[in-house]
């Protein structure tokens, strides 16, 4: 199978600006304001596109993910169609629990199902230690192929789940609304929880470093369930492990974005996390965070923001989407480098016209 058998042959949008997407993205990640904000979308790969659905017909999500040629193709699809400045590799955060020995399935209508779930210290002790080059070989090859295809024109992003979010799936066994199993474990068995988070932090750090070595220009740490903990509990159970992961990546010279979903109450910790940049959820007030960042002048604070348009705004009429993009750009007002993005992942049934309006509106800012 070759990589060229699916999708559109030509980018829909031809760039005329002096910078290419990768240059624009890398400049923003270094804290520089450029001709216009670079643009990509969380969960842009494998959600909305008819060309993705065509590939998925007859293949499971895990089959697509484990085949480097197909995973690379799915990664490139939104870049070709919309002319985005960054590609995010098609994979999933749950590859880490799977490499630690949990069985992982994706069930239509239910989402991920993992098992056996963790219940005590013995379960944590029995977890395997992943070896990145062996356990994620398919992902590292997909990154290398994608980097070659992008030919320096578009930035390539890797990612991983943060320990709290991964622990949630490993203890709950899947998605949840209440997080009672997770919290019973954290609050009732804090030592076993610390041991689990320790292992997860090591595994996530190894994974991110391997992705950077395989060609990712930057990585993003997704803490989807950050907002479920109070600021005090987040500092106790989750943030030290995020900081450890971030420090490892940065010591290796890597760039890392931190996404704390529903994390407005965690922003002081996020500012002090050591991350290169913060990906903001749509509930965050952008002006407030810019002002707080301005109070941290010691050079260690994040120097770029990413986000934070409500993903559901892409269901609005195109003119309203354009207006929201212009308003967000005006709010940032050149005070900090900004990567235009959504405040969470693209919804699977987002109209393509909404996505097009979003990307076009960003390009019109130049
Ligand atoms: O961003 C991208 O486009 C790259 C690929 C990517 C996937 N998952 C592919 C995927 C990324 C970055 C993720 C991250 C991820 N996975 C997160 C963090 C980001 C977020 O959305 O909050 C989380 C919590 C997961 C766990 C997960 N994986 C869930 C809850 C589900 C089921 C529901 C869903 O999101 O679609 C998955 C499956 C999954 N991961 C799919 C894809 C394309 C759908 C699988 C299918 O087609 O059935």
Coordinates of C-alpha atoms and ligand atoms in Angstrom, one line a residue:
X1 CA 0.0 0.0 0.0
X2 CA 1.4 3.4 -0.9
X3 CA 0.6 6.6 1.0
X4 CA -0.7 8.3 -2.1
X5 CA -3.9 6.3 -2.7
X6 CA -6.3 8.4 -0.7
X7 CA -7.4 11.9 -0.3
X8 CA -7.0 15.1 -2.3
X9 CA -4.0 15.6 -4.5
X10 CA -3.6 19.3 -4.1
X11 CA -3.9 21.8 -1.2
X12 CA -7.1 23.8 -1.5
X13 CA -5.3 26.9 -0.3
X14 CA -2.1 28.0 -1.8
X15 CA 0.0 30.2 0.5
X16 CA 1.3 33.4 -0.9
X17 CA 2.8 34.7 2.3
X18 CA 6.6 34.8 2.8
X19 CA 6.6 32.3 5.6
X20 CA 5.5 28.7 5.2
X21 CA 3.3 27.0 7.8
X22 CA 6.2 25.3 9.6
X23 CA 8.2 28.5 9.9
X24 CA 5.1 30.4 11.1
X25 CA 4.4 27.7 13.7
X26 CA 7.9 27.4 14.9
X27 CA 8.3 31.2 15.2
X28 CA 5.1 31.4 17.3
X29 CA 6.2 28.5 19.5
X30 CA 9.4 30.6 20.3
X31 CA 7.2 33.4 21.3
X32 CA 7.5 35.5 18.2
X33 CA 4.5 37.3 16.7
X34 CA 4.5 36.7 12.9
X35 CA 2.5 37.8 9.8
X36 CA -0.6 36.1 11.1
X37 CA -1.3 33.5 13.8
X38 CA -0.5 30.0 12.7
X39 CA -3.6 27.8 12.7
X40 CA -4.4 24.1 13.4
X41 CA -7.3 22.4 15.2
X42 CA -7.2 20.0 18.1
X43 CA -8.5 16.6 16.9
X44 CA -8.3 17.7 13.2
X45 CA -7.2 14.3 12.1
X46 CA -9.7 11.5 11.7
X47 CA -12.9 13.2 12.8
X48 CA -14.9 15.1 10.3
X49 CA -13.5 14.4 6.9
X50 CA -15.2 12.2 4.3
X51 CA -11.8 11.1 3.1
X52 CA -11.1 9.8 6.7
X53 CA -14.5 8.0 6.7
X54 CA -13.5 6.4 3.4
X55 CA -10.4 5.0 5.0
X56 CA -12.2 3.9 8.1
X57 CA -14.7 1.9 6.0
X58 CA -13.7 -1.7 6.7
X59 CA -10.8 -0.8 9.1
X60 CA -11.0 -0.3 12.9
X61 CA -9.5 2.8 14.5
X62 CA -6.7 0.7 16.0
X63 CA -5.9 -0.8 12.5
X64 CA -5.6 2.7 11.1
X65 CA -3.4 3.9 14.0
X66 CA -1.1 0.9 13.8
X67 CA -0.4 1.1 10.1
X68 CA 2.2 3.9 9.6
X69 CA 1.3 4.6 6.0
X70 CA -2.4 4.9 6.7
X71 CA -1.9 6.8 9.9
X72 CA 0.4 9.2 8.1
X73 CA -2.2 9.7 5.3
X74 CA -4.9 10.5 7.8
X75 CA -2.6 13.0 9.5
X76 CA -2.1 14.7 6.1
X77 CA -5.7 14.8 5.1
X78 CA -6.8 17.9 7.0
X79 CA -3.6 19.7 6.1
X80 CA -4.2 19.2 2.4
X81 CA -7.8 20.1 2.6
X82 CA -7.6 23.2 4.7
X83 CA -4.0 24.3 4.3
X84 CA -3.2 24.2 8.0
X85 CA 0.2 25.3 9.5
X86 CA 0.6 22.2 11.7
X87 CA -0.2 18.5 11.4
X88 CA -0.9 16.4 14.5
X89 CA 0.0 12.8 14.2
X90 CA -2.9 10.4 14.1
X91 CA -2.7 8.3 17.2
X92 CA -4.3 8.2 20.7
X93 CA -3.3 9.0 24.3
X94 CA -4.4 5.5 25.4
X95 CA -1.4 3.8 23.7
X96 CA 0.4 4.3 27.0
X97 CA -2.0 2.3 29.2
X98 CA -2.0 -0.3 26.4
X99 CA 1.8 -0.5 26.4
X100 CA 1.6 -0.9 30.2
X101 CA -0.4 -4.1 29.7
X102 CA -4.1 -3.0 29.7
X103 CA -6.3 -4.3 27.0
X104 CA -7.7 -1.4 24.9
X105 CA -10.7 -1.4 22.7
X106 CA -12.8 1.4 21.0
X107 CA -16.5 0.5 21.0
X108 CA -18.7 2.5 18.7
X109 CA -21.1 4.7 20.7
X110 CA -19.2 3.9 24.0
X111 CA -15.7 5.1 23.3
X112 CA -12.5 3.6 24.8
X113 CA -12.8 0.5 27.1
X114 CA -9.7 -0.5 29.1
X115 CA -9.2 -3.4 31.4
X116 CA -8.5 -4.9 33.7
X117 CA -9.0 -1.7 35.7
X118 CA -6.6 -0.7 38.5
X119 CA -7.9 -1.2 42.0
X120 CA -4.9 -1.3 44.3
X121 CA -1.1 -1.1 44.7
X122 CA -0.7 -4.6 43.5
X123 CA -2.4 -3.7 40.2
X124 CA -0.1 -0.7 39.9
X125 CA 3.0 -2.9 40.7
X126 CA 2.0 -5.3 37.9
X127 CA 2.1 -2.7 35.2
X128 CA 4.7 -3.1 32.5
X129 CA 7.3 -0.5 31.8
X130 CA 6.9 0.5 28.1
X131 CA 9.9 0.7 25.8
X132 CA 9.2 3.5 23.4
X133 CA 11.1 2.4 20.4
X134 CA 9.6 -1.1 20.6
X135 CA 6.0 -0.4 21.9
X136 CA 5.3 2.7 19.7
X137 CA 7.4 1.7 16.7
X138 CA 4.3 2.2 14.4
X139 CA 3.9 5.8 15.7
X140 CA 7.5 6.7 15.4
X141 CA 7.5 5.4 11.8
X142 CA 4.3 7.3 11.1
X143 CA 6.0 10.5 12.3
X144 CA 9.1 9.9 10.2
X145 CA 7.0 9.3 7.1
X146 CA 4.8 12.3 7.8
X147 CA 7.8 14.5 8.3
X148 CA 9.1 13.5 5.0
X149 CA 5.8 14.1 3.2
X150 CA 5.5 17.6 4.8
X151 CA 8.9 18.4 3.4
X152 CA 9.5 21.3 5.9
X153 CA 6.3 23.1 4.7
X154 CA 4.1 22.3 7.7
X155 CA 5.0 21.7 11.3
X156 CA 4.5 18.3 12.8
X157 CA 3.1 17.8 16.3
X158 CA 3.3 14.8 18.6
X159 CA 1.3 14.4 21.8
X160 CA 0.6 12.4 24.9
X161 CA -2.0 12.3 27.7
X162 CA -1.1 13.7 31.0
X163 CA -0.9 11.2 34.0
X164 CA -4.2 12.3 35.5
X165 CA -6.2 11.8 32.3
X166 CA -4.5 8.5 31.6
X167 CA -5.0 7.3 35.2
X168 CA -8.7 8.2 34.9
X169 CA -9.1 5.8 32.0
X170 CA -7.1 3.1 33.7
X171 CA -9.0 3.3 36.9
X172 CA -12.5 4.0 35.5
X173 CA -12.1 1.6 32.6
X174 CA -13.4 4.1 30.1
X175 CA -15.2 7.4 30.0
X176 CA -17.1 8.6 33.1
X177 CA -19.2 11.5 34.2
X178 CA -18.5 11.3 37.9
X179 CA -14.9 10.2 38.3
X180 CA -15.8 8.5 41.5
X181 CA -13.5 5.4 40.9
X182 CA -10.6 7.7 40.1
X183 CA -11.1 9.9 43.1
X184 CA -11.7 7.0 45.5
X185 CA -8.4 5.7 44.3
X186 CA -6.5 9.0 44.7
X187 CA -8.1 10.0 48.0
X188 CA -8.2 6.5 49.5
X189 CA -4.9 5.1 48.3
X190 CA -2.6 8.1 47.8
X191 CA 0.5 6.0 48.0
X192 CA -0.6 3.6 45.3
X193 CA -1.8 6.6 43.3
X194 CA 1.7 8.3 43.6
X195 CA 3.3 5.1 42.4
X196 CA 1.0 5.0 39.4
X197 CA 1.6 8.6 38.5
X198 CA 5.3 8.1 38.9
X199 CA 5.2 5.3 36.3
X200 CA 2.9 7.3 34.0
X201 CA 5.2 10.3 34.2
X202 CA 8.2 8.2 33.2
X203 CA 6.3 6.5 30.4
X204 CA 4.8 9.8 29.0
X205 CA 8.2 11.5 29.2
X206 CA 9.8 8.6 27.3
X207 CA 7.0 8.7 24.7
X208 CA 7.3 12.4 24.1
X209 CA 11.1 12.3 23.8
X210 CA 10.8 9.4 21.3
X211 CA 8.3 11.5 19.2
X212 CA 10.6 14.5 19.2
X213 CA 13.5 12.2 18.1
X214 CA 11.3 10.8 15.3
X215 CA 10.7 14.2 13.9
X216 CA 7.9 16.0 15.8
X217 CA 8.6 19.7 15.9
X218 CA 6.8 20.1 19.2
X219 CA 4.6 18.1 21.5
X220 CA 1.4 18.7 23.4
X221 CA 0.4 17.3 26.7
X222 CA -3.4 16.8 26.9
X223 CA -4.9 16.9 30.4
X224 CA -8.5 16.5 29.3
X225 CA -9.8 15.8 32.9
X226 CA -7.7 18.4 34.7
X227 CA -10.8 20.4 35.6
X228 CA -12.3 17.6 37.6
X229 CA -9.9 18.2 40.5
X230 CA -9.8 21.3 42.8
X231 CA -6.7 23.4 42.6
X232 CA -5.4 21.9 45.8
X233 CA -5.9 18.3 44.7
X234 CA -4.5 19.1 41.3
X235 CA -1.3 20.4 42.9
X236 CA -1.1 17.4 45.1
X237 CA -1.9 14.6 42.7
X238 CA -1.3 15.8 39.1
X239 CA 0.8 18.9 38.6
X240 CA 4.1 17.6 40.0
X241 CA 4.1 14.9 37.4
X242 CA 3.2 17.3 34.6
X243 CA 6.1 19.5 35.7
X244 CA 8.5 16.5 35.7
X245 CA 7.5 15.5 32.1
X246 CA 7.7 19.1 30.9
X247 CA 11.2 19.6 32.5
X248 CA 12.5 16.4 30.8
X249 CA 11.2 17.6 27.4
X250 CA 12.6 21.1 27.8
X251 CA 16.0 19.8 29.1
X252 CA 16.2 17.8 25.9
X253 CA 15.6 21.0 23.9
X254 CA 12.0 20.2 23.1
X255 CA 9.0 22.5 22.9
X256 CA 5.9 21.4 24.8
X257 CA 2.4 22.9 25.0
X258 CA 0.2 22.1 28.0
X259 CA -3.6 21.8 27.7
X260 CA -5.6 21.8 30.9
X261 CA -9.2 21.4 29.9
X262 CA -11.7 23.2 32.1
X263 CA -8.6 24.6 34.0
X264 CA -9.3 28.2 34.7
X265 CA -8.8 27.6 38.4
X266 CA -5.4 25.9 37.6
X267 CA -3.9 28.8 35.6
X268 CA -1.4 29.9 38.2
X269 CA 0.0 26.4 38.3
X270 CA -0.1 26.2 34.5
X271 CA 1.9 29.5 34.3
X272 CA 4.5 27.9 36.6
X273 CA 4.5 24.5 34.9
X274 CA 7.6 25.3 32.8
X275 CA 5.6 24.7 29.6
X276 CA 6.7 26.5 26.4
X277 CA 3.1 27.4 25.8
X278 CA -0.5 27.0 27.1
X279 CA -3.4 25.7 25.1
X280 CA -6.5 27.3 26.4
X281 CA -9.9 25.9 26.7
X282 CA -12.8 28.0 25.4
X283 CA -14.0 28.9 28.9
X284 CA -10.7 30.7 29.7
X285 CA -10.7 34.5 29.5
X286 CA -7.8 35.3 27.2
X287 CA -7.3 38.8 28.5
X288 CA -7.0 37.6 32.1
X289 CA -4.4 35.0 31.3
X290 CA -2.4 37.5 29.2
X291 CA -2.4 39.9 32.1
X292 CA -1.3 37.3 34.6
X293 CA 1.5 36.2 32.2
X294 CA 2.7 39.8 32.1
X295 CA 3.2 39.6 35.9
X296 CA 5.7 36.7 35.4
X297 CA 8.7 38.5 33.9
X298 CA 11.4 36.0 34.9
X299 CA 11.5 34.3 31.5
X300 CA 10.3 30.9 32.8
X301 CA 6.6 31.6 32.0
X302 CA 5.0 30.2 28.8
X303 CA 5.6 32.5 25.9
X304 CA 2.8 31.5 23.6
X305 CA -0.9 30.9 23.9
X306 CA -3.0 28.6 21.8
X307 CA -6.8 28.4 21.4
X308 CA -9.4 29.1 22.4
X309 CA -12.4 29.4 20.0
X310 CA -15.4 27.3 21.3
X311 CA -15.4 24.2 18.9
X312 CA -19.1 24.5 18.8
X313 CA -18.8 28.0 17.2
X314 CA -17.9 26.2 14.0
X315 CA -21.6 25.2 13.7
X316 CA -22.5 29.0 13.5
X317 CA -23.0 30.8 10.2
X318 CA -19.6 31.5 8.5
X319 CA -19.8 35.3 9.0
X320 CA -20.2 34.8 12.8
X321 CA -17.2 32.4 12.8
X322 CA -15.1 35.1 11.0
X323 CA -16.3 37.7 13.5
X324 CA -15.3 35.5 16.5
X325 CA -11.8 34.9 15.0
X326 CA -11.3 38.6 14.4
X327 CA -12.5 39.3 18.0
X328 CA -10.1 36.7 19.5
X329 CA -7.2 38.2 17.4
X330 CA -8.1 41.7 18.6
X331 CA -8.2 40.5 22.2
X332 CA -4.7 39.1 22.0
X333 CA -3.7 42.3 20.2
X334 CA -0.1 41.3 19.6
X335 CA 0.7 41.2 23.4
X336 CA 1.8 37.6 23.2
X337 CA 2.5 35.0 20.4
X338 CA -0.7 33.2 19.6
X339 CA -1.5 30.0 17.8
X340 CA -5.1 30.1 16.5
X341 CA -7.0 26.9 17.5
X342 CA -10.1 25.6 19.2
X343 CA -10.6 25.4 22.9
X344 CA -11.1 21.6 22.7
X345 CA -11.3 19.0 19.9
X346 CA -13.3 19.5 16.8
X347 CA -16.7 17.9 17.1
X348 CA -17.1 14.9 14.8
X349 CA -20.1 16.3 13.0
X350 CA -18.7 19.9 12.5
X351 CA -19.8 21.2 9.1
X352 CA -16.8 21.5 6.7
X353 CA -18.0 25.0 5.7
X354 CA -17.5 26.0 9.4
X355 CA -14.0 24.7 9.4
X356 CA -13.3 26.4 6.1
X357 CA -14.6 29.7 7.4
X358 CA -12.4 29.4 10.5
X359 CA -9.2 28.7 8.6
X360 CA -10.0 31.4 6.0
X361 CA -10.7 34.0 8.6
X362 CA -7.3 33.3 10.3
X363 CA -5.6 33.7 6.9
X364 CA -7.4 36.9 6.3
X365 CA -5.7 38.3 9.4
X366 CA -2.4 38.4 7.6
Ligands
LIG1 O1 -5.9 15.5 17.2 C1 -5.9 14.6 16.3 O2 -6.6 14.7 15.3 C2 -4.9 13.5 16.4 C3 -5.4 12.3 16.9 C4 -6.0 12.1 18.3 C5 -6.9 11.1 18.6 N1 -7.1 11.1 20.0 C6 -7.5 10.2 17.7 C7 -8.8 9.5 18.0 C8 -5.7 12.8 19.5 C9 -4.8 14.0 19.7 C10 -6.4 12.2 20.6 C11 -6.3 12.6 22.0 C12 -7.2 12.0 22.9 N2 -7.8 10.7 23.0 C13 -7.7 12.7 24.1 C14 -7.2 14.1 24.5 C15 -7.8 15.1 23.7 C16 -9.3 15.3 23.9 O3 -10.1 15.2 23.0 O4 -9.7 15.7 25.1 C17 -8.5 11.8 24.8 C18 -9.2 12.1 26.1 C19 -8.6 10.5 24.1 C20 -9.2 9.3 24.5 C21 -10.2 8.8 23.5 N3 -9.8 8.3 22.3 C22 -11.6 8.9 23.5 C23 -12.4 9.5 24.6 C24 -12.1 8.4 22.3 C25 -13.5 8.1 21.9 C26 -14.2 9.4 21.5 C27 -13.5 10.2 20.5 O5 -12.8 11.1 21.0 O6 -13.6 10.0 19.3 C28 -10.9 8.0 21.5 C29 -11.0 7.5 20.2 C30 -10.3 8.3 19.1 N4 -9.1 8.9 19.2 C31 -10.8 8.4 17.8 C32 -9.8 9.2 17.1 C33 -9.9 9.6 15.7 C34 -12.1 7.9 17.3 C35 -12.0 6.4 17.1 C36 -13.2 6.0 16.2 O7 -13.1 6.4 15.0 O8 -14.0 5.3 16.7

